[in-house]
Coordinates of C-alpha atoms and ligand atoms in Angstrom, one line a residue:
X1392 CA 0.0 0.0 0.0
X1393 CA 0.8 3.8 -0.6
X1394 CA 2.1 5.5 2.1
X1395 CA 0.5 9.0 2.6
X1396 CA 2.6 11.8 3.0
X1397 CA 1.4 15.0 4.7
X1398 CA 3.1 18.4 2.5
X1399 CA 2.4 21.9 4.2
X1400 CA 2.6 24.3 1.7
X1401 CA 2.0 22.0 -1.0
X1402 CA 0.8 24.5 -3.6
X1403 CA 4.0 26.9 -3.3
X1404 CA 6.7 26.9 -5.0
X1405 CA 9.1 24.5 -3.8
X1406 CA 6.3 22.2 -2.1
X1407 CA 4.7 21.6 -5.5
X1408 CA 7.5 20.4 -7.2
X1409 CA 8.0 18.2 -4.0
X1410 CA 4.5 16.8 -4.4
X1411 CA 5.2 15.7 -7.6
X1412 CA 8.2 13.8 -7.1
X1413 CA 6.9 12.3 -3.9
X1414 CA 3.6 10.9 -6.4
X1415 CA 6.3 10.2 -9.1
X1416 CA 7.6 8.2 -6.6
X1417 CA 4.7 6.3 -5.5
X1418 CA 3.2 8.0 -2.0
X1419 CA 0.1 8.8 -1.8
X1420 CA -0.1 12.7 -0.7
X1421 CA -2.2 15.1 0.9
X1422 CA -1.9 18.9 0.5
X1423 CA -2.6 21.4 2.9
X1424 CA -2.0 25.4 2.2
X1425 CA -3.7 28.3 3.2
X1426 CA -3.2 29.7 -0.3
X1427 CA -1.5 33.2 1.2
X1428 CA 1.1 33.2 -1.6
X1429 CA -0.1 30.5 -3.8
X1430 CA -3.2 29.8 -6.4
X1431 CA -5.4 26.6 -6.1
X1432 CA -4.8 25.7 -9.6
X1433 CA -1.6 24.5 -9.1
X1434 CA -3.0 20.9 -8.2
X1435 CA -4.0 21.1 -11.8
X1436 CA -0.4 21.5 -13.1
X1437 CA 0.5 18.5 -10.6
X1438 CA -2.0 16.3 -12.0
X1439 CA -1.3 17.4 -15.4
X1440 CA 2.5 16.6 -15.0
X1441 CA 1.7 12.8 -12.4
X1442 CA -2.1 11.9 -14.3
X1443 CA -2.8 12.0 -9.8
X1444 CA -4.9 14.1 -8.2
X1445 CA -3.4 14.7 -4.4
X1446 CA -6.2 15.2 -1.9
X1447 CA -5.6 19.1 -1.5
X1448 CA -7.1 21.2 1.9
X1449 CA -6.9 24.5 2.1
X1450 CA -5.9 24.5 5.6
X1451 CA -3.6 27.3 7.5
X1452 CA -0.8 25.2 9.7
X1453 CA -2.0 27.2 12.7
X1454 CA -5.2 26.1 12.9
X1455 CA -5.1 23.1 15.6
X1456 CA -8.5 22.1 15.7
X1457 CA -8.2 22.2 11.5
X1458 CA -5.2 19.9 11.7
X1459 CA -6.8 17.7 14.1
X1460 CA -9.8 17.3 11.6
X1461 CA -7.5 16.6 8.5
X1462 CA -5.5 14.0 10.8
X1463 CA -9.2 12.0 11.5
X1464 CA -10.1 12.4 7.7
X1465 CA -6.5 11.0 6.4
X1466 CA -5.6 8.3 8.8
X1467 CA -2.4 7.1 8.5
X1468 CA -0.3 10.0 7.3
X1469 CA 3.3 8.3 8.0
X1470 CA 5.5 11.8 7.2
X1471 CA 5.0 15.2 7.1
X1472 CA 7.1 17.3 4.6
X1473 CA 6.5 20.8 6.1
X1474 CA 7.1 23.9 3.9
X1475 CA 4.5 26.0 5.4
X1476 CA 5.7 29.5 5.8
X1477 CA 6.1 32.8 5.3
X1478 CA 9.0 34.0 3.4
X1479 CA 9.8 37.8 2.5
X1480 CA 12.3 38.8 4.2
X1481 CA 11.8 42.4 3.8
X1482 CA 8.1 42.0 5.3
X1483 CA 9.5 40.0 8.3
X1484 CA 11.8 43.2 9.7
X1485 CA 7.8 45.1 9.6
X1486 CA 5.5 42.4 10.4
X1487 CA 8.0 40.6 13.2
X1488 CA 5.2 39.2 15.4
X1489 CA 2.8 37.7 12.3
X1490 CA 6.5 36.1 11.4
X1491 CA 7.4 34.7 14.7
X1492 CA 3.0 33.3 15.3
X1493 CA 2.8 32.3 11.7
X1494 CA 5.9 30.5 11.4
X1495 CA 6.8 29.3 14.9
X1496 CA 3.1 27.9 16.0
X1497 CA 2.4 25.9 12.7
X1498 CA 5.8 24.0 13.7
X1499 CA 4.4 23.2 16.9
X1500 CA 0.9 22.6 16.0
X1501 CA 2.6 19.8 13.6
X1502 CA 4.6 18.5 16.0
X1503 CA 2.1 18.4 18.9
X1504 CA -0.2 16.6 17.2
X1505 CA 2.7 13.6 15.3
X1506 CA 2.8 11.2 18.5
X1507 CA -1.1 11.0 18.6
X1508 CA -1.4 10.5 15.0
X1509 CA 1.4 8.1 15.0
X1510 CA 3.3 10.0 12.3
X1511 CA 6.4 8.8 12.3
X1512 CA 8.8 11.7 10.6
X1513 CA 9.0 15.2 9.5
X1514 CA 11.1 16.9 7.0
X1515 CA 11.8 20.3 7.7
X1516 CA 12.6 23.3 5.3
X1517 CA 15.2 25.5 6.5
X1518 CA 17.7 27.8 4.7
X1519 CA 21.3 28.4 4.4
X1520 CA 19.8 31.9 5.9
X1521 CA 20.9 30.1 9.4
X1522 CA 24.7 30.8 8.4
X1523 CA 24.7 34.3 8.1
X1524 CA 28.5 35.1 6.2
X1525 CA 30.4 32.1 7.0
X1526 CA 33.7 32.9 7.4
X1527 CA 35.1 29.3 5.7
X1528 CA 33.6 29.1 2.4
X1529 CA 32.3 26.2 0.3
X1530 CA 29.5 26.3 4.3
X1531 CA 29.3 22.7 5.4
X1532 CA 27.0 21.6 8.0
X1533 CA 29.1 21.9 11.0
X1534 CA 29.4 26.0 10.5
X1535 CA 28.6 28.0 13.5
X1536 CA 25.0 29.2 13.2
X1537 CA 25.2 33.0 13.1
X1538 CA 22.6 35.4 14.5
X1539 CA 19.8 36.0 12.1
X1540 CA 19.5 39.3 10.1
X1541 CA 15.8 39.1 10.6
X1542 CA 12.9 38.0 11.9
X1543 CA 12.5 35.1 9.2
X1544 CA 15.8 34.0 9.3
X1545 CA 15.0 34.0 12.8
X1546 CA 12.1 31.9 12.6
X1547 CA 14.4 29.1 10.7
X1548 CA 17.0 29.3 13.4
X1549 CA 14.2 28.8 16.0
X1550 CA 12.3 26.1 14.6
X1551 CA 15.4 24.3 13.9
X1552 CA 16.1 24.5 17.5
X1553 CA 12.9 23.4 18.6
X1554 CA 13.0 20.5 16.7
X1555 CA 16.3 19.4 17.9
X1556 CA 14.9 19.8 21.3
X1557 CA 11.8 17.9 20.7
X1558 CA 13.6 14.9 19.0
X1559 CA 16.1 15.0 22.2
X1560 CA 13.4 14.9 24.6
X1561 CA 12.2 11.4 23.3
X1562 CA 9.4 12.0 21.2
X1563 CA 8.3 9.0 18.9
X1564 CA 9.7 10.5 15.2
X1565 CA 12.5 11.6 13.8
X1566 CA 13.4 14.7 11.3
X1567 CA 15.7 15.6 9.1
X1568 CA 16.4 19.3 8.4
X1569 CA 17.0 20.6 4.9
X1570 CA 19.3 24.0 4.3
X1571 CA 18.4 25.1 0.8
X1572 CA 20.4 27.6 -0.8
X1573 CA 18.9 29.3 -3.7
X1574 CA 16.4 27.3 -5.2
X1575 CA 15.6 28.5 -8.9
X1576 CA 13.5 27.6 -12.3
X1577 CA 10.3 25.5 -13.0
X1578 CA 9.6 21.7 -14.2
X1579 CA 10.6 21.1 -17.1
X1580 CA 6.9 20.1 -18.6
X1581 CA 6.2 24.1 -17.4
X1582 CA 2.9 23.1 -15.8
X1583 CA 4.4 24.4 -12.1
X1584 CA 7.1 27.1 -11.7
X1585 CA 7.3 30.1 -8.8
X1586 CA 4.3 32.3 -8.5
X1587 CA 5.4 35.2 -6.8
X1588 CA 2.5 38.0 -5.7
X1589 CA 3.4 41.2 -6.6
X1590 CA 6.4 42.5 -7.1
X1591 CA 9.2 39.9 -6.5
X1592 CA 11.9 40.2 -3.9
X1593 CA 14.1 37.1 -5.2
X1594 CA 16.6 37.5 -8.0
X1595 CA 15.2 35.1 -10.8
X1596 CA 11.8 36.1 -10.9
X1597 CA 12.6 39.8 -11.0
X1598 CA 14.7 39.3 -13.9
X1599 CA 12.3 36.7 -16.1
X1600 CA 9.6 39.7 -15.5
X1601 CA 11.8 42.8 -16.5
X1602 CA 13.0 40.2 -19.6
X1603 CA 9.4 40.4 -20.7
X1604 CA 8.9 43.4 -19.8
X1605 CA 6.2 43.8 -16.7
X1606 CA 9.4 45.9 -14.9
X1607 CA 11.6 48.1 -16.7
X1608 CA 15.0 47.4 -15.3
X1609 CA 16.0 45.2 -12.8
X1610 CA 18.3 46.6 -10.1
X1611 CA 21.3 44.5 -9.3
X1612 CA 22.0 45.7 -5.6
X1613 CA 25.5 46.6 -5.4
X1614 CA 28.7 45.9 -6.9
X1615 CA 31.4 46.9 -4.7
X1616 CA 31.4 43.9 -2.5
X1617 CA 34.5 41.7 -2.5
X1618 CA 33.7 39.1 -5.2
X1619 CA 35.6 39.2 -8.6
X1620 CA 33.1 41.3 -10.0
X1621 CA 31.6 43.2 -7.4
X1622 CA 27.9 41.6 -6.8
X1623 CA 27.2 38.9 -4.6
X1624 CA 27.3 35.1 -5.0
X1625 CA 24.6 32.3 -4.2
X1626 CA 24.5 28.9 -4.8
X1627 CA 21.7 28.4 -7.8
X1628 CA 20.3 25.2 -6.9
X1629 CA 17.4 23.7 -9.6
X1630 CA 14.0 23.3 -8.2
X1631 CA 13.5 20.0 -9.1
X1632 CA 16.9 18.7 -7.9
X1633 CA 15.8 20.1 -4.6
X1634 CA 12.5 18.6 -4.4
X1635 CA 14.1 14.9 -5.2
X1636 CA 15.8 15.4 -1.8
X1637 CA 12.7 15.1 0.0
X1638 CA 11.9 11.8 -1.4
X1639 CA 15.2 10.7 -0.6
X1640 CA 15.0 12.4 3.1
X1641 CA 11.5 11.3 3.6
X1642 CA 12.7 7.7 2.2
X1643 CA 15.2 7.4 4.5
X1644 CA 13.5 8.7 7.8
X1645 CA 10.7 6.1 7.0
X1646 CA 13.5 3.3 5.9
X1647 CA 15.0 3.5 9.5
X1648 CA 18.1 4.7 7.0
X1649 CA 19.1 7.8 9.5
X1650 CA 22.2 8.0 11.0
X1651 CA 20.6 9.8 14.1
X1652 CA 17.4 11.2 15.1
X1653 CA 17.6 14.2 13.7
X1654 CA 20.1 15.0 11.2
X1655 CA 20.3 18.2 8.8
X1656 CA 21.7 18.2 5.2
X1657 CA 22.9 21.3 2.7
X1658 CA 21.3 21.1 -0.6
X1659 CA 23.2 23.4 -2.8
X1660 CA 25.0 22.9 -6.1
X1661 CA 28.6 23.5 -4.9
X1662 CA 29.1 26.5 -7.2
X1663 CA 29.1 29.9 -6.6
X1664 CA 27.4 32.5 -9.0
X1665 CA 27.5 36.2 -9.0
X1666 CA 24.6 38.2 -10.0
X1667 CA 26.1 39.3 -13.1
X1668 CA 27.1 36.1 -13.8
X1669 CA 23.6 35.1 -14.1
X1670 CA 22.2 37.8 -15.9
X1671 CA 25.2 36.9 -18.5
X1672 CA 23.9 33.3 -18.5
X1673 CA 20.4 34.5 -18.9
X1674 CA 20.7 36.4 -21.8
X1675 CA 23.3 33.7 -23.3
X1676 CA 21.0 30.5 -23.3
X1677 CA 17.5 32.5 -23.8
X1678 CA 19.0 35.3 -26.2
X1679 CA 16.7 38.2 -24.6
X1680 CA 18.8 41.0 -23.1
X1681 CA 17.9 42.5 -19.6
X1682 CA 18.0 46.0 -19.1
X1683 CA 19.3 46.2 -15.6
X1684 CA 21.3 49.4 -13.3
X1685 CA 23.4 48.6 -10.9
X1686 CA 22.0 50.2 -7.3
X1687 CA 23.5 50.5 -3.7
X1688 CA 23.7 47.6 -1.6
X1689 CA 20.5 45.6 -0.2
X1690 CA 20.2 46.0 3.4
X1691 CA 20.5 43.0 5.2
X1692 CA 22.3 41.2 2.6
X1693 CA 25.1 38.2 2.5
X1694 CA 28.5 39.6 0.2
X1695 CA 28.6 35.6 -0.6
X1696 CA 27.4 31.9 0.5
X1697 CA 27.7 29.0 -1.7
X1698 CA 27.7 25.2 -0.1
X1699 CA 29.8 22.3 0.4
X1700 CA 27.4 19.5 -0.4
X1701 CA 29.3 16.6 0.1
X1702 CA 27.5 15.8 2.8
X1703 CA 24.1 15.5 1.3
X1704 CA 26.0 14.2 -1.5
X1705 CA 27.5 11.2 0.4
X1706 CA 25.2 10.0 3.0
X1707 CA 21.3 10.7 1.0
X1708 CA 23.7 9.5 -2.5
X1709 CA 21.5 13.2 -4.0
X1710 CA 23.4 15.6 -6.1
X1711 CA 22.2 18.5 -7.7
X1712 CA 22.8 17.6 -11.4
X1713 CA 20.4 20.1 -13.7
X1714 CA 23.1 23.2 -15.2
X1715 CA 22.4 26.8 -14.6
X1716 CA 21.8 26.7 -18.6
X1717 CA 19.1 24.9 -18.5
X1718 CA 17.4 25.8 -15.5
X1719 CA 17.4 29.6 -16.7
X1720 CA 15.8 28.5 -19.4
X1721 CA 13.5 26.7 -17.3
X1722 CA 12.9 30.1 -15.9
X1723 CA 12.0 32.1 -19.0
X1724 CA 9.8 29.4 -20.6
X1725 CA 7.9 29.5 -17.0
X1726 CA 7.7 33.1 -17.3
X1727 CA 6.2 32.7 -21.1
X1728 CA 3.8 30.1 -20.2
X1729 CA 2.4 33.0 -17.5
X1730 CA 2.0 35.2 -20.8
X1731 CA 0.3 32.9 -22.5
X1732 CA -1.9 32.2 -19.3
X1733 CA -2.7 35.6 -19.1
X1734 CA -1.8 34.8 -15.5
X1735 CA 1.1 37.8 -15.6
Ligands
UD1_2950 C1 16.8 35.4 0.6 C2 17.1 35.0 2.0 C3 16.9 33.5 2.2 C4 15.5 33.1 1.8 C5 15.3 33.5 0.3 C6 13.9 33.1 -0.1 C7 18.7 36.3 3.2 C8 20.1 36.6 3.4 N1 18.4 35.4 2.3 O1 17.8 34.8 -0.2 O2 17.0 33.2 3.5 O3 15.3 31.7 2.0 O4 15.5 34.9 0.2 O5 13.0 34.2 -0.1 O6 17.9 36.9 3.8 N2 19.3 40.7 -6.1 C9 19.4 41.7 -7.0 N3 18.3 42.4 -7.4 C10 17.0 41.9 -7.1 C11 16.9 40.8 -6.3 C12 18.0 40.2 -5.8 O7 20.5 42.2 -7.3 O8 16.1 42.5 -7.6 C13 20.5 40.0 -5.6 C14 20.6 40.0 -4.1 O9 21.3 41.1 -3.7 C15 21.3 38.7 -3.9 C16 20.9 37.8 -5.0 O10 20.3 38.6 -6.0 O11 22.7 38.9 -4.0 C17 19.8 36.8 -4.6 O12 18.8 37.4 -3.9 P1 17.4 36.7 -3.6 O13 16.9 36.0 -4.7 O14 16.5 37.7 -2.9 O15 17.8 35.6 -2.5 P2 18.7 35.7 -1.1 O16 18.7 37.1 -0.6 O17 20.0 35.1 -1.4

């Protein structure tokens, strides 16, 4: 029999592409979202891409009593992937409280309620946020933990921390906690891609819309940091690399495959790319230029973070494999099928 898999935030960006790899890989899932930065008819694009339906609730992580109900209705649910979360940085330095209830009491909602549901793991999704600027770079798992430039990065720090605590306290399940980098691009059948509201914060989506024109110029912020050519560097990781991790994460938790009860894993490419760099590599593989400026620094931001994935690399046997090339163009072709769409 299937096993059911429970995915928080299933309809975002990253979770979507982790539903369908999880149904590509034969679980059975359920997905919950409160559709605050997300659109219903994404579960269309998943069954389009899998020919499966998932059971889809739209269900906000804080309501208990809500995720008490869903837990009757779906007996069984072995894992919970939980994506769940708000995300703009920017918003998190105004709104710090809605950040802290939002994102902290879903976690513990989730993990209140696993012991009498009899779920059995939880993959959490963190960010290489958590290492502030490393001071040894490709980061590796064992860097310090730095303290957070804001009340999101906060929240990752914190629910990390809770979890370890929880696990070391005895509880019944196990987790493993995932540091993504800078996940980027759409599938490849362009049925699901990122869906940002408004105007976007993140690099790539910026620069797809200013390629087709919705914004005039993008701003690259700053390029008098100490990096070969002045902007900062990321590690580009592809979307759908990333969301085979949690197959392999949520595999191995419900194998009895984990080293220790909680363990936490890096999933980056290895490579460091500048922002000018990408632009350069965006206009090379899709041949449309970007009219961009460059602008003072971003508040807040990291001069340069790439990981050392060896880790993730060795022990789950995942790599990232897709090339910047073609998950660029993964990008555009995203951002066309929007056009077409009439979507944006
Ligand atoms: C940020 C967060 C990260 C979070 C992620 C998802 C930090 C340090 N990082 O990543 O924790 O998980 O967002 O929301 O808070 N850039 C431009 N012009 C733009 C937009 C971005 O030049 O219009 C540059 C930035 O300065 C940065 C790079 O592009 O160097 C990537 O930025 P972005 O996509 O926002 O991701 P991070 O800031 O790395």
């Amino acid at each position: 029999m299937k096993q059911r898999i429970l995915v928080t935030g299933g309809a975002g960006y990253i979770g979507s592409h982790t539903v369908v790899e999880l149904q590509n890989a034969g679980y059975e899932v359920i997905v919950i979202d409160n559709l605050s930065n997300s659109r219903a008819d994404v579960i269309d694009g998943i069954e389009r891409i899998t020919h499966i339906r998932p059971a889809f609730e739209i269900l906000d992580c804080n309501d208990r009593n809500g995720l008490v109900r869903l837990f009757e209705k779906y007996p069984g649910i072995k894992g919970i992937i939980h994506f769940a979360a708000s995300k703009a940085v920017g918003e998190s330095v105004h709104q710090p409280l809605q950040y802290y209830k939002n994102n902290i009491t879903s976690l513990i909602n989730l993990l209140e309620l696993m012991p009498e549901y009899q779920v059995q793991a939880i993959v959490f999704s963190s960010s290489c946020t958590v290492y502030g600027q490393p001071d040894l770079l490709p980061v590796d798992e064992n860097a310090p933990i730095k303290p957070a430039l804001s009340p999101y990065g906060n929240t990752k720090q914190i629910n990390e921390e809770i979890i370890r605590d929880v696990i070391y306290s005895g509880v019944p399940y196990k987790s493993i906690i995932l540091r993504y980098f800078n996940p980027i691009g759409a599938h490849p059948s362009v049925e699901i891609g990122e869906l940002p509201q408004g105007t976007p914060q993140n690099l790539v989506p910026f620069l797809t819309q200013t390629a087709i024109g919705i914004r005039k110029e993008l701003s690259v912020f700053g390029n008098d940091y100490n990096t070969p050519d002045g902007s900062c560097i990321r590690d580009y990781i592809n979307v759908v690399d990333l969301a085979k991790a949690h197959v392999i994460a949520v595999d191995r938790l419900l194998g009895g495959k984990n080293l220790s009860n909680v363990e936490v894993f890096n999933l980056g490419t290895g490579q460091g790319v500048s922002v000018l760099e990408l632009i350069e590599t965006f206009e090379r593989v899709t041949g449309v230029k970007v009219p961009y400026k460059i602008v003072a620094r971003r508040e807040g931001d990291i001069e340069k973070v790439w990981a050392n994935p060896a880790y993730a690399n060795r022990v789950l046997g995942w790599k990232a494999v897709e090339s910047l090339d073609d998950t660029l163009l993964s990008s555009w072709k995203w951002q066309l099928k929007l056009r077409e769409r009439a979507i944006m």
